[in-house]
Amino acid sequence: MKYQSPTLRETLWCVVALALWLTVTVCFIGPRPEHVWMALLIAAMYFALPATRRLTVAILPFIVFGISYDWMNLLPNYEVNPVDVADLYNTEKSLFGITLADGLRLTPNEFWALHRSTAMDFMAGIFYLCWVPLPIFYGLWLYFSGKRSDYLHFAMAFLLVNLLGFALYYVHPAAPPWYVAMHGMEAVVGTHGEVAGLGAFDDMTGLGIFNALYARNANVFAAMPSLHSAYTFMAFIYALRSRSSLGWKLTLGVVTLGIWFTAVYTSHHYILDVAGGIACTLLAYLIFEYGLMRLHGFRRFMQRYVAYITPPAIAD
């Protein structure tokens, strides 16, 4: 099969986009080796073969998601609006508080901190490890199954729920439950992330996965909405919409419920945060499918996008 190189226009788009991303990241966030390696990987996939070029263009929504998350370091949300620490905590306790026999009222997070179990600690870690990988694997399954239109709808809705959530982080910076337990009701700028209840999984497995993830998290005041609660839920919605296999529906449904519980059980989120993530998911889905997709220009863009990532031999 003869190699088909990208057009000059495609080449320029790729080179300019990568250069812009790296320039902004290096100048305003700081250089990290993973940025360079990621840029090289994207370029290698884009220029290697037509099939890998289509895949690179197809996963652009996930690439943009990763870049936009990283770029939140350009302007911390606590510099834009005051951080909600006490109000969210008190509202959670008022709505969902659990009163003990001695009259002490606890938030659900505080209650579960006193009622831990090894089995739940282990399953909590398993569920939380799925929050991003599982939706991406589901999307790739759609893509390689030839369901390119279903894949792109899911990928774009996934990106949209992230952008909505990130925007809300700036509108309403909020502290997670573990922050209150460790630091009280005052927002302290520069506080780094904590594994909280997920540390038990690291301790029992010796893997140190969550310690590695949260040690570098500078986005502490981004608890509301819980995007952990959004990702697999969005994948579950599209599993239903695209009539995916029963296995995918059950897996995504169970993991989604598990993540919602884990978010509260490990003190990473309040029930209110989880509800916010669910609402954000539904809103993003409705905006995309019943708002954007009804705009002629956007619908035409999606059709052209699907056509670009679909080889002639594959049809949805």
PDB file of C-alpha atoms in Angstrom, residues 26-27 32 46 54 57 73 75 87 90 100 105 108 115 117 121 129 131 162 172 190-191 206 224 238 241 252 275 292:
ATOM      1  CA  VAL A  26       6.604  26.059  28.661  1.00  0.00           C
ATOM      2  CA  CYS A  27       6.374  29.848  29.038  1.00  0.00           C
ATOM      3  CA  ARG A  32       8.085  19.018  31.823  1.00  0.00           C
ATOM      4  CA  TYR A  46      -0.078  11.949  12.746  1.00  0.00           C
ATOM      5  CA  ARG A  54      -7.255   9.386  11.465  1.00  0.00           C
ATOM      6  CA  VAL A  57      -7.570  13.462  14.701  1.00  0.00           C
ATOM      7  CA  ASN A  73      -2.498  26.038  36.189  1.00  0.00           C
ATOM      8  CA  LEU A  75      -4.619  30.940  36.496  1.00  0.00           C
ATOM      9  CA  ASP A  87     -20.874  26.981  53.369  1.00  0.00           C
ATOM     10  CA  ASN A  90     -22.575  23.164  56.460  1.00  0.00           C
ATOM     11  CA  LEU A 100     -25.281   9.601  66.034  1.00  0.00           C
ATOM     12  CA  ARG A 105     -24.229  15.232  63.617  1.00  0.00           C
ATOM     13  CA  PRO A 108     -21.604  11.362  55.289  1.00  0.00           C
ATOM     14  CA  HIS A 115     -16.787   3.057  59.433  1.00  0.00           C
ATOM     15  CA  SER A 117     -13.587  -1.692  55.876  1.00  0.00           C
ATOM     16  CA  ASP A 121     -11.134   0.410  50.705  1.00  0.00           C
ATOM     17  CA  LEU A 129      -8.771   3.947  38.911  1.00  0.00           C
ATOM     18  CA  TRP A 131     -12.619   7.281  36.234  1.00  0.00           C
ATOM     19  CA  ASN A 162     -15.093  18.933  31.126  1.00  0.00           C
ATOM     20  CA  HIS A 172     -17.342  28.608  42.472  1.00  0.00           C
ATOM     21  CA  GLY A 190      -0.822  26.632  47.894  1.00  0.00           C
ATOM     22  CA  THR A 191      -2.240  23.575  49.633  1.00  0.00           C
ATOM     23  CA  GLY A 206       1.976  -1.074  47.803  1.00  0.00           C
ATOM     24  CA  MET A 224     -17.797  21.184  42.875  1.00  0.00           C
ATOM     25  CA  TYR A 238     -23.729   6.854  25.227  1.00  0.00           C
ATOM     26  CA  ARG A 241     -27.700   5.689  23.141  1.00  0.00           C
ATOM     27  CA  LEU A 252     -20.181   1.333  32.980  1.00  0.00           C
ATOM     28  CA  ALA A 275     -24.973  15.643  42.396  1.00  0.00           C
ATOM     29  CA  LEU A 292     -25.369  22.123  19.121  1.00  0.00           C
TER      30      LEU A 292
END
